[in-house]
Coordinates of C-alpha atoms in Angstrom, one line a residue:
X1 CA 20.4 1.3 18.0
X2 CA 20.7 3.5 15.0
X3 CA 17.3 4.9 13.5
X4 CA 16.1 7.1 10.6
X5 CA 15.0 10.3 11.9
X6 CA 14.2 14.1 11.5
X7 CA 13.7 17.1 13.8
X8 CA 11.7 19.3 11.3
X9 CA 9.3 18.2 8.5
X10 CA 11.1 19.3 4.4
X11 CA 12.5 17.2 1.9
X12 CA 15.0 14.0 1.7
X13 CA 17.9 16.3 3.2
X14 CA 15.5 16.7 6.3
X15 CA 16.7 12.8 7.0
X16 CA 19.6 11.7 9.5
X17 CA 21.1 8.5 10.5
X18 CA 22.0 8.7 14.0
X19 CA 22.3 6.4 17.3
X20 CA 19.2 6.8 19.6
X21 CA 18.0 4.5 22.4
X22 CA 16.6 1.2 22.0
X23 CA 13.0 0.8 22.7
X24 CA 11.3 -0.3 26.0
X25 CA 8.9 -2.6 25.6
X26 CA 5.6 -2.8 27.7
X27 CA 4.0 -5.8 29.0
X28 CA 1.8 -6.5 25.8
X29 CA 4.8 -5.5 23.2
X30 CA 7.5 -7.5 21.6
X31 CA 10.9 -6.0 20.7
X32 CA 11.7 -7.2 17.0
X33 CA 15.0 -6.7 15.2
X34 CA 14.2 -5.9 11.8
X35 CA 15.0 -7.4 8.9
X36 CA 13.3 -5.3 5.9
X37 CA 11.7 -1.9 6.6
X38 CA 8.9 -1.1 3.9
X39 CA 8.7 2.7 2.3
X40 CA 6.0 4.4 1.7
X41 CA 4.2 7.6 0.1
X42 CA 2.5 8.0 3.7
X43 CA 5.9 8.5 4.8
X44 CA 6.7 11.0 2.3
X45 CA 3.4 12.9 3.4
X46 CA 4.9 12.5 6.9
X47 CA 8.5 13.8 6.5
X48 CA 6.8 17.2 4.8
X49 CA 4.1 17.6 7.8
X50 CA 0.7 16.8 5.2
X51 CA 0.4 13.5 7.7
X52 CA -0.1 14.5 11.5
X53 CA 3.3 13.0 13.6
X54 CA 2.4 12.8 17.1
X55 CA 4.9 13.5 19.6
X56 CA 7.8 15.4 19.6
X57 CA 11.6 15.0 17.3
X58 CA 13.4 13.4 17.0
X59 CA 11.0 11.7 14.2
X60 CA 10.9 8.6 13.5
X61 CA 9.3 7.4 9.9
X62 CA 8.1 3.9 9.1
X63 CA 4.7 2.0 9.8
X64 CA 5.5 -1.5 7.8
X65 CA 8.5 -4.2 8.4
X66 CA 9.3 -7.8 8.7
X67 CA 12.3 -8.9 11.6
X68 CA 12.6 -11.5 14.1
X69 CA 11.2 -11.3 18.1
X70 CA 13.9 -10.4 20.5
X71 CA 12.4 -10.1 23.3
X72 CA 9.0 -10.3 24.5
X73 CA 6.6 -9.0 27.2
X74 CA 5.4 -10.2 30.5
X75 CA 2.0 -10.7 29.1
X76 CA 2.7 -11.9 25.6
X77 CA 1.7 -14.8 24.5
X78 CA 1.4 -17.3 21.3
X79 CA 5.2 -15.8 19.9
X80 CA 8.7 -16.8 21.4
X81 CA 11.9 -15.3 20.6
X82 CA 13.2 -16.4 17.6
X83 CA 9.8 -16.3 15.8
X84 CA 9.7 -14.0 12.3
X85 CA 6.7 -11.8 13.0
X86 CA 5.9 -8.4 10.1
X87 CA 3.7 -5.4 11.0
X88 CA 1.7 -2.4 8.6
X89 CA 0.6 -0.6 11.0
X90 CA 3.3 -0.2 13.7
X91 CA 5.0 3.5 13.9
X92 CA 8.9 4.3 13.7
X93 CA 10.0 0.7 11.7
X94 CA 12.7 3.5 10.2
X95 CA 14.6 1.9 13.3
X96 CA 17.6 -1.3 14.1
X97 CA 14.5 -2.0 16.6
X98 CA 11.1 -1.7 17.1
X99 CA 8.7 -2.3 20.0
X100 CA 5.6 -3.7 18.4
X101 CA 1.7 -4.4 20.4
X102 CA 1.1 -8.1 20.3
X103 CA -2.1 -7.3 18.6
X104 CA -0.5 -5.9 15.5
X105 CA 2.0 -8.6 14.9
X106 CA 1.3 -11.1 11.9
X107 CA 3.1 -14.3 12.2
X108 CA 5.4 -15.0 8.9
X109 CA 5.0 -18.2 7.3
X110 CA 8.5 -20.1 6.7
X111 CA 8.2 -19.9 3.2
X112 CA 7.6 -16.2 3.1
X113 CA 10.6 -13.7 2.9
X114 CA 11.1 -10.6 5.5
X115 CA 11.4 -8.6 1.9
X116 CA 8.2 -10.6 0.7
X117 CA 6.5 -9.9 3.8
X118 CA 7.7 -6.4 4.1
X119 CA 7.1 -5.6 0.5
X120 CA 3.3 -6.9 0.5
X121 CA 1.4 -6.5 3.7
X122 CA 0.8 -2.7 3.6
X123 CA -0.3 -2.8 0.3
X124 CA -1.1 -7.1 0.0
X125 CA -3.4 -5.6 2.6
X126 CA -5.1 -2.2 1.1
X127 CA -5.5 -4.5 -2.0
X128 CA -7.6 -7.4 -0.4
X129 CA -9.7 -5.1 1.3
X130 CA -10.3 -3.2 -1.6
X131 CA -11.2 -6.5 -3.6
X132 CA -13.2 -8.1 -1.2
X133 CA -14.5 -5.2 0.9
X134 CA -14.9 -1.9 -0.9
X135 CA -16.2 -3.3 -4.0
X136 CA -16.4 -7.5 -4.0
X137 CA -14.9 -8.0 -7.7
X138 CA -17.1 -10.7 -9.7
X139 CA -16.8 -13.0 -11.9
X140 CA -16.9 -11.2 -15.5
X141 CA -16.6 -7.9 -14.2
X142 CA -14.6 -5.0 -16.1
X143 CA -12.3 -3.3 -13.8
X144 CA -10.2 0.0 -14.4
X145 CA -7.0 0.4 -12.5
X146 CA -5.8 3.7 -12.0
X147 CA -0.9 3.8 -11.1
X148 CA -1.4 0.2 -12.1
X149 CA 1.9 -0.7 -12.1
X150 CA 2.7 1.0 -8.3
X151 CA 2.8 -1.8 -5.5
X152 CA -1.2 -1.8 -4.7
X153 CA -1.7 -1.1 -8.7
X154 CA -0.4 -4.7 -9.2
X155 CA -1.6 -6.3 -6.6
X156 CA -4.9 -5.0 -7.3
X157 CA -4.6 -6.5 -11.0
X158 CA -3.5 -10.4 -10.1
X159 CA -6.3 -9.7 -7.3
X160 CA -9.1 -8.4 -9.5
X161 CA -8.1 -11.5 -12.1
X162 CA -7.7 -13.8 -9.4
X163 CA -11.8 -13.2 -8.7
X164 CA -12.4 -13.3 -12.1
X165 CA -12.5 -9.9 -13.4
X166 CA -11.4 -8.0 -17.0
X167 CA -9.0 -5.2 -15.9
X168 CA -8.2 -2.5 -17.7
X169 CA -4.5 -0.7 -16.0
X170 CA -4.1 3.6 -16.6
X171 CA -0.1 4.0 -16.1
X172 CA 2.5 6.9 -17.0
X173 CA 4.7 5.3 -19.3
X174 CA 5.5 1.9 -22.0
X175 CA 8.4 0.7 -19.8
X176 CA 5.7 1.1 -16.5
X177 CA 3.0 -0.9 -19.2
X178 CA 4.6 -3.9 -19.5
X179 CA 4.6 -4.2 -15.9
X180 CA 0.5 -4.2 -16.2
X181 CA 1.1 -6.5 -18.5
X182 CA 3.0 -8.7 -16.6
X183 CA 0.6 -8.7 -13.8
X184 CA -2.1 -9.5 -15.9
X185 CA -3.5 -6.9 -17.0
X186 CA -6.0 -7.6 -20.0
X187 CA -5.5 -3.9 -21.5
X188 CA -3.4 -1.0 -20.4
X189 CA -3.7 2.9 -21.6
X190 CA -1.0 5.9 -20.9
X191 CA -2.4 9.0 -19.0
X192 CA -0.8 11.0 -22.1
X193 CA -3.2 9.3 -24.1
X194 CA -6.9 10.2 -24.9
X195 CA -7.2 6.8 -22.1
X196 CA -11.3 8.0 -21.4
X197 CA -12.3 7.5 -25.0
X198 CA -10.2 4.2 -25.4
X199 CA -11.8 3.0 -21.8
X200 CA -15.1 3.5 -23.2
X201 CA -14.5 2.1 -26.7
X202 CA -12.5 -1.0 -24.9
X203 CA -16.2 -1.8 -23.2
X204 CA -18.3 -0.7 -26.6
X205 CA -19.7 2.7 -24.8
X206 CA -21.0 1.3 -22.0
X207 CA -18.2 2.0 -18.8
X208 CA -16.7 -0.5 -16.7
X209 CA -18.1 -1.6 -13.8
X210 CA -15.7 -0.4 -11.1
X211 CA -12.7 2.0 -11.2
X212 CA -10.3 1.9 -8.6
X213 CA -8.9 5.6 -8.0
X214 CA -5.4 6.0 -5.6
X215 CA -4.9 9.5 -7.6
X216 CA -7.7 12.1 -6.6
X217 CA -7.5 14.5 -9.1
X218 CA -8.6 11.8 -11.5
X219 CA -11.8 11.3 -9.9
X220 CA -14.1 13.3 -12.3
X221 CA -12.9 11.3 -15.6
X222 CA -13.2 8.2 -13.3
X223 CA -16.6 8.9 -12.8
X224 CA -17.6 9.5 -16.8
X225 CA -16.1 5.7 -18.0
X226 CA -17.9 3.9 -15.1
X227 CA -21.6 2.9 -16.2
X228 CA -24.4 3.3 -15.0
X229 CA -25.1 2.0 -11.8
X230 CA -21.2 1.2 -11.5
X231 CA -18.9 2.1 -8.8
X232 CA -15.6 4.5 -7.8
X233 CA -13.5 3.2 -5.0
X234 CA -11.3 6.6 -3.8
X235 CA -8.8 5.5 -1.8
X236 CA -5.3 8.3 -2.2
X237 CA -4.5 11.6 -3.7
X238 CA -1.4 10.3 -5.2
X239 CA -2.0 13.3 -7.8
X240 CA -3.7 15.8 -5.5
X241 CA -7.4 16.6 -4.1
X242 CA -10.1 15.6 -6.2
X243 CA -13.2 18.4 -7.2
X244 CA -16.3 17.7 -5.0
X245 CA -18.3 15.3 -6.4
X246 CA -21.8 16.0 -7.6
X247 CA -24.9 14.4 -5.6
X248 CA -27.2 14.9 -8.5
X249 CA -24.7 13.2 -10.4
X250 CA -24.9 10.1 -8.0
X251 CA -28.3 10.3 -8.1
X252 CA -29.5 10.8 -12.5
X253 CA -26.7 8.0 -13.1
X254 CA -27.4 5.6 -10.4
X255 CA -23.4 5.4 -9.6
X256 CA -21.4 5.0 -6.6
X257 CA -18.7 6.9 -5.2
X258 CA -17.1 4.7 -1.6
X259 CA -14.0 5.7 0.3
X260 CA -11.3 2.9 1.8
X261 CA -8.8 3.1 4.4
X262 CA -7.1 0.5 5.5
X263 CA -6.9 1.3 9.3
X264 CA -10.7 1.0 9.1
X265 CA -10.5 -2.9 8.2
X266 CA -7.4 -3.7 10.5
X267 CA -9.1 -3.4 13.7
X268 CA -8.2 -6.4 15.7
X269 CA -5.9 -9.0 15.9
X270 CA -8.0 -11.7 14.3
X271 CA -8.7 -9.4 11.2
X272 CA -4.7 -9.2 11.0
X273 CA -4.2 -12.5 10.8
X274 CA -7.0 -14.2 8.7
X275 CA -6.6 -11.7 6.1
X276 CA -2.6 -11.8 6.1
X277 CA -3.0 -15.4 6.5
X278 CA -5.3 -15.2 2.8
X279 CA -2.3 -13.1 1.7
X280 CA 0.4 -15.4 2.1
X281 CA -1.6 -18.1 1.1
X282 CA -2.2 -17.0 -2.3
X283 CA 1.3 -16.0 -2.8
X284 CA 2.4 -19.8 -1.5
X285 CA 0.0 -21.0 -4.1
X286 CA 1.4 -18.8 -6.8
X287 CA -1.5 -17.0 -7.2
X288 CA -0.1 -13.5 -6.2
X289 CA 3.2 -12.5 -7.3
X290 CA 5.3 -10.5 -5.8
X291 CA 8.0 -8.3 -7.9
X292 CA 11.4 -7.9 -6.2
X293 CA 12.0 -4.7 -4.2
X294 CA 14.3 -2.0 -4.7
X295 CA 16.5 -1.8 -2.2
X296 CA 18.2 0.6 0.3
X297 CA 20.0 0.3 3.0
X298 CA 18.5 2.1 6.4
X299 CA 21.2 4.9 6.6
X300 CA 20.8 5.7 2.0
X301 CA 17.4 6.4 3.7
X302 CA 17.3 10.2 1.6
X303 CA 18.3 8.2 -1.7
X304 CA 15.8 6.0 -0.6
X305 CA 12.9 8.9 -0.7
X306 CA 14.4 10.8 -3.6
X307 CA 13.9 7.8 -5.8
X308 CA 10.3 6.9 -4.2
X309 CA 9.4 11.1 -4.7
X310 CA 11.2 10.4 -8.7
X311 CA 8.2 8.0 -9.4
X312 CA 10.3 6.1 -11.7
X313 CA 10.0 2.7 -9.2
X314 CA 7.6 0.1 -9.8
X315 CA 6.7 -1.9 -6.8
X316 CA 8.1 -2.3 -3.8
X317 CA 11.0 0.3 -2.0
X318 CA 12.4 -1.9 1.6
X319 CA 15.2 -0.4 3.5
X320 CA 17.8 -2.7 5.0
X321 CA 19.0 -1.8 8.6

């Protein structure tokens, strides 16, 4: 099969499209032949070395897809050949093939896409959890956004609307604005604006009620348009580490700072599929929406991350094999 891979960690150039072995399946796997491979910033993080790879090279990126079951294992069972099945957390899916646990494989609805599958469970996912788990938005509540209009960004808007919330998006640029906009978004602001005052005159002085922070750096100024007693989800370092946060702080203002990783949530088979099984639903029901993809094919893989790296995309980046 041919696969995306590298030998030493660097940039785009690092990537090679070359003709390894196909995987062997164990009793408990499935062989899928993929359909739509989603991209990632972890795999960014990966291909430079900041994300630990385990074994040795040749690498192989990729932890999210959507494909059909080839083959299965002597133990599986519950999916047949022929059955379209997606993944989020299933390593090298930069591949034709991919050997995937039977506890980590979501079964795909018929009328849900591979690209809408592989476009939305790795971030569909990080989204819901966020909304219902990290902080559970409520009815009325006021709700800043930071990278709005990236892939969890928007999902995070229609989700935090869907529960009715008031969300306020922070993006980079107009063009990236009208995509809040789109999603729902009630307000948006510019980083290159003066967004902390406008946040804080947007809910008369008083802070909104939960921020949502993907970019790290941002997490002080998060902190002073969140009221008192209000709450800052952390959850990536899309703009680098954040300063250490002040206990005292926590404490005088009666605010909450929580972390959120989505591996911590996925933890069993049932958890994959009722809250996959939410996904789909409200995207069946029209209640989630999911912008097309940009896309690539497997073996334009460097163009691929050069354009992801750019951070002129909105939404989702799928590679073709």
């Amino acid at each position: 099969m041919k696969a995306l891979v590298f030998h030493q960690f660097g940039g785009p150039e690092v990537l090679e499209y070359l003709e390894i072995s196909d995987p062997v399946i164990g009793p408990d796997e499935i062989l899928v032949s993929m359909k739509a491979i989603g991209l990632n910033f972890a795999d960014i993080y990966r291909r430079k070395g900041n994300y630990h790879l385990t074994g040795n090279s040749p690498f192989i990126l990729g932890y999210e897809g959507a494909g059909v079951v080839e083959k299965t294992g002597a133990n599986v069972q519950g999916i047949s050949v022929g059955d379209p099945v997606a993944f989020a957390d299933v390593p090298h899916a930069n591949a034709e093939k991919v050997a995937v646990p039977i506890e980590k494989a979501i079964p795909i609805p018929e009328s849900v896409s591979f690209d809408k599958a592989a476009s939305v469970l790795l971030q569909g996912l990080t989204a819901h959890y966020l909304t219902k788990d990290s902080y559970a938005v409520k009815e009325n509540d006021v709700i800043l956004v930071h990278a709005a209009a990236g892939g969890v960004g928007q999902l995070l808007v229609q989700m935090a609307k869907l529960f009715g919330g008031r969300v306020i998006g922070l993006t980079s640029s107009m063009e990236k604005a009208s995509v809040v906009k789109n999603s729902g978004g009630n307000q948006v602001f510019l980083y290159s604006d003066d967004w902390k005052r406008k946040v804080m005159e947007e809910t008369n002085g008083k802070g909104v009620d939960v921020v949502y922070d993907s970019v790290g750096s941002t997490l002080e100024d998060s902190f002073a348009v969140t009221r008192i007693g209000g709450t800052v989800v952390f959850y990536g370092m899309a703009g680098g580490d954040p300063a250490p946060v002040d206990p005292r702080m926590l404490m005088d203002t009666s605010k909450t700072l929580t972390g959120g990783d989505l591996w911590n949530f996925l933890t069993s088979r049932e958890e994959r599929a009722t809250r996959s099984a939410e996904l789909f639903r409200w995207i069946e029901e029209g209640k989630i929406t999911v912008s097309e993809p940009t896309v690539f094919a497997l073996r334009d893989g460097r163009k691929a991350h050069q354009f992801l790296e750019s951070r002129k995309s909105t939404g989702k980046i799928l590679l073709r094999p």
